[in-house]
């Protein structure tokens, strides 16, 4: 069985992260990483923010996502700066999620420095909030800044992890599926025009379907393994907050970005 | 404007390549082969300088080999080479 590790914050170990990097486990789910009432407060605040429309109006995002700016560095850093003020407002009376995730990793990698990624004194975006409404899904894809973000210094990291804090569950759907298939450059043959990859690429791969993620849970995956989110159903949107963690072994440095 | 998509197969010079065509826009006016030679008139490719005079065969190789590319075609020259804007396709993230 290729199964995720469910735990609370105090139970996660460095070995779990290593298992995720090597593909021994598909995901780590830290339950109640944020309290339910904190998520509700954040969700309420998000409801008051004017959302940036993204990707031909199919999806709602707050904050820039580096991969959407792969050749537009200047715009990315400008947008990151602009949205940091909005995030500061959203998390005014709440723990700042990226700070809490930094603390988690600091406890696991005590010899490493950890910070928001910077380049030429410009800060990367700290996070992205995604609001996925009825009918939306996320196609099969991978995230790999070493391949797709070569214009950024960040692409020199050794390992990339994805951290997604779930703020609100949808009524139905919105399951996370992770395939036991690590992206290789040859897989680019299976790319779809808009985004993602053909299902043919993973049709023989074993997979793990996670359908019990609750608000407040933090899901950590190795995003170089193909993954997707099934169609969201119902009137309640799925709201999540995402960021990446980059680990540089030689420099003993961990950085985050979105 | 006609558009084709596919994976970078080889580099022919510091500003031209061969592409294995996998997708074509519905409504393209011209017909395209499974393999096309493309001269880059404009590029939006990660890792490739904005300044075309700085391109090398090596930097083009790093950027396009196997990568999924979008070619917005301006014309085809007498030798059959397509002149096109070339960019990485579909890396926007969700």
PDB file of C-alpha atoms in Angstrom, chain B residues 9-92:
ATOM      1  CA  UNK B   9      13.501  17.604 -30.839  1.00  0.00           C
ATOM      2  CA  UNK B  10      16.834  19.145 -31.821  1.00  0.00           C
ATOM      3  CA  UNK B  11      18.670  22.409 -32.238  1.00  0.00           C
ATOM      4  CA  UNK B  12      19.706  23.327 -35.771  1.00  0.00           C
ATOM      5  CA  UNK B  13      21.470  26.605 -35.001  1.00  0.00           C
ATOM      6  CA  UNK B  14      21.460  29.182 -32.230  1.00  0.00           C
ATOM      7  CA  UNK B  15      18.025  30.387 -33.373  1.00  0.00           C
ATOM      8  CA  UNK B  16      16.402  27.420 -35.059  1.00  0.00           C
ATOM      9  CA  UNK B  17      15.119  24.039 -34.003  1.00  0.00           C
ATOM     10  CA  UNK B  18      13.184  20.967 -34.982  1.00  0.00           C
ATOM     11  CA  UNK B  19       9.877  20.289 -33.293  1.00  0.00           C
ATOM     12  CA  UNK B  20       7.836  17.074 -33.065  1.00  0.00           C
ATOM     13  CA  UNK B  21       4.345  18.425 -33.624  1.00  0.00           C
ATOM     14  CA  UNK B  22       1.750  16.952 -31.245  1.00  0.00           C
ATOM     15  CA  UNK B  23      -1.108  19.474 -31.369  1.00  0.00           C
ATOM     16  CA  UNK B  24      -2.452  21.947 -33.919  1.00  0.00           C
ATOM     17  CA  UNK B  25      -4.929  24.751 -33.473  1.00  0.00           C
ATOM     18  CA  UNK B  26      -8.397  24.039 -34.808  1.00  0.00           C
ATOM     19  CA  UNK B  27      -8.796  26.286 -37.811  1.00  0.00           C
ATOM     20  CA  UNK B  28      -5.146  26.515 -38.808  1.00  0.00           C
ATOM     21  CA  UNK B  29      -5.031  27.696 -42.419  1.00  0.00           C
ATOM     22  CA  UNK B  30      -1.971  25.692 -43.463  1.00  0.00           C
ATOM     23  CA  UNK B  31      -1.091  22.025 -43.038  1.00  0.00           C
ATOM     24  CA  UNK B  32       1.841  21.014 -40.863  1.00  0.00           C
ATOM     25  CA  UNK B  33       4.077  17.943 -40.828  1.00  0.00           C
ATOM     26  CA  UNK B  34       4.785  15.728 -37.842  1.00  0.00           C
ATOM     27  CA  UNK B  35       8.265  17.233 -37.719  1.00  0.00           C
ATOM     28  CA  UNK B  36       8.834  20.881 -38.588  1.00  0.00           C
ATOM     29  CA  UNK B  37      11.902  23.109 -38.707  1.00  0.00           C
ATOM     30  CA  UNK B  38      11.346  26.430 -36.990  1.00  0.00           C
ATOM     31  CA  UNK B  39      13.366  29.631 -37.045  1.00  0.00           C
ATOM     32  CA  UNK B  40      12.672  31.652 -33.921  1.00  0.00           C
ATOM     33  CA  UNK B  41      11.676  35.230 -34.660  1.00  0.00           C
ATOM     34  CA  UNK B  42      10.664  35.925 -31.065  1.00  0.00           C
ATOM     35  CA  UNK B  43      11.028  33.830 -27.929  1.00  0.00           C
ATOM     36  CA  UNK B  44       9.489  33.625 -24.487  1.00  0.00           C
ATOM     37  CA  UNK B  45      11.515  30.748 -23.085  1.00  0.00           C
ATOM     38  CA  UNK B  46      12.751  30.344 -19.511  1.00  0.00           C
ATOM     39  CA  UNK B  47      16.527  30.316 -19.353  1.00  0.00           C
ATOM     40  CA  UNK B  48      16.959  32.055 -22.697  1.00  0.00           C
ATOM     41  CA  UNK B  49      18.140  35.669 -22.698  1.00  0.00           C
ATOM     42  CA  UNK B  50      15.795  38.393 -23.934  1.00  0.00           C
ATOM     43  CA  UNK B  51      18.735  39.548 -26.026  1.00  0.00           C
ATOM     44  CA  UNK B  52      18.898  37.293 -29.078  1.00  0.00           C
ATOM     45  CA  UNK B  53      22.570  38.119 -29.711  1.00  0.00           C
ATOM     46  CA  UNK B  54      23.392  36.263 -26.472  1.00  0.00           C
ATOM     47  CA  UNK B  55      21.791  33.000 -27.584  1.00  0.00           C
ATOM     48  CA  UNK B  56      24.005  30.000 -28.199  1.00  0.00           C
ATOM     49  CA  UNK B  57      23.194  26.538 -29.479  1.00  0.00           C
ATOM     50  CA  UNK B  58      23.876  25.278 -25.955  1.00  0.00           C
ATOM     51  CA  UNK B  59      21.484  27.714 -24.260  1.00  0.00           C
ATOM     52  CA  UNK B  60      18.812  26.931 -26.841  1.00  0.00           C
ATOM     53  CA  UNK B  61      19.316  23.191 -26.275  1.00  0.00           C
ATOM     54  CA  UNK B  62      18.873  23.583 -22.522  1.00  0.00           C
ATOM     55  CA  UNK B  63      15.706  25.541 -23.041  1.00  0.00           C
ATOM     56  CA  UNK B  64      13.924  23.586 -25.755  1.00  0.00           C
ATOM     57  CA  UNK B  65      15.014  19.938 -25.866  1.00  0.00           C
ATOM     58  CA  UNK B  66      11.982  17.797 -24.920  1.00  0.00           C
ATOM     59  CA  UNK B  67      10.193  20.919 -23.671  1.00  0.00           C
ATOM     60  CA  UNK B  68       6.579  21.441 -24.674  1.00  0.00           C
ATOM     61  CA  UNK B  69       6.579  24.422 -27.024  1.00  0.00           C
ATOM     62  CA  UNK B  70       4.017  26.670 -28.594  1.00  0.00           C
ATOM     63  CA  UNK B  71       4.861  28.072 -32.035  1.00  0.00           C
ATOM     64  CA  UNK B  72       2.862  31.048 -33.291  1.00  0.00           C
ATOM     65  CA  UNK B  73       3.566  30.968 -36.978  1.00  0.00           C
ATOM     66  CA  UNK B  74       4.240  34.093 -38.976  1.00  0.00           C
ATOM     67  CA  UNK B  75       5.153  32.472 -42.285  1.00  0.00           C
ATOM     68  CA  UNK B  76       7.015  29.672 -44.037  1.00  0.00           C
ATOM     69  CA  UNK B  77      10.101  30.611 -46.055  1.00  0.00           C
ATOM     70  CA  UNK B  78      11.038  29.238 -49.515  1.00  0.00           C
ATOM     71  CA  UNK B  79      13.134  26.468 -47.955  1.00  0.00           C
ATOM     72  CA  UNK B  80      10.155  25.261 -45.898  1.00  0.00           C
ATOM     73  CA  UNK B  81      11.294  26.573 -42.525  1.00  0.00           C
ATOM     74  CA  UNK B  82       8.591  28.081 -40.337  1.00  0.00           C
ATOM     75  CA  UNK B  83       9.201  31.535 -38.892  1.00  0.00           C
ATOM     76  CA  UNK B  84       7.546  31.668 -35.489  1.00  0.00           C
ATOM     77  CA  UNK B  85       7.338  33.054 -32.009  1.00  0.00           C
ATOM     78  CA  UNK B  86       8.286  30.196 -29.686  1.00  0.00           C
ATOM     79  CA  UNK B  87       7.310  29.893 -26.039  1.00  0.00           C
ATOM     80  CA  UNK B  88       6.969  27.240 -23.366  1.00  0.00           C
ATOM     81  CA  UNK B  89       3.353  26.218 -23.267  1.00  0.00           C
ATOM     82  CA  UNK B  90       1.020  25.611 -20.368  1.00  0.00           C
ATOM     83  CA  UNK B  91       3.403  26.191 -17.454  1.00  0.00           C
ATOM     84  CA  UNK B  92       1.124  28.714 -15.787  1.00  0.00           C
TER      85      UNK B  92
END
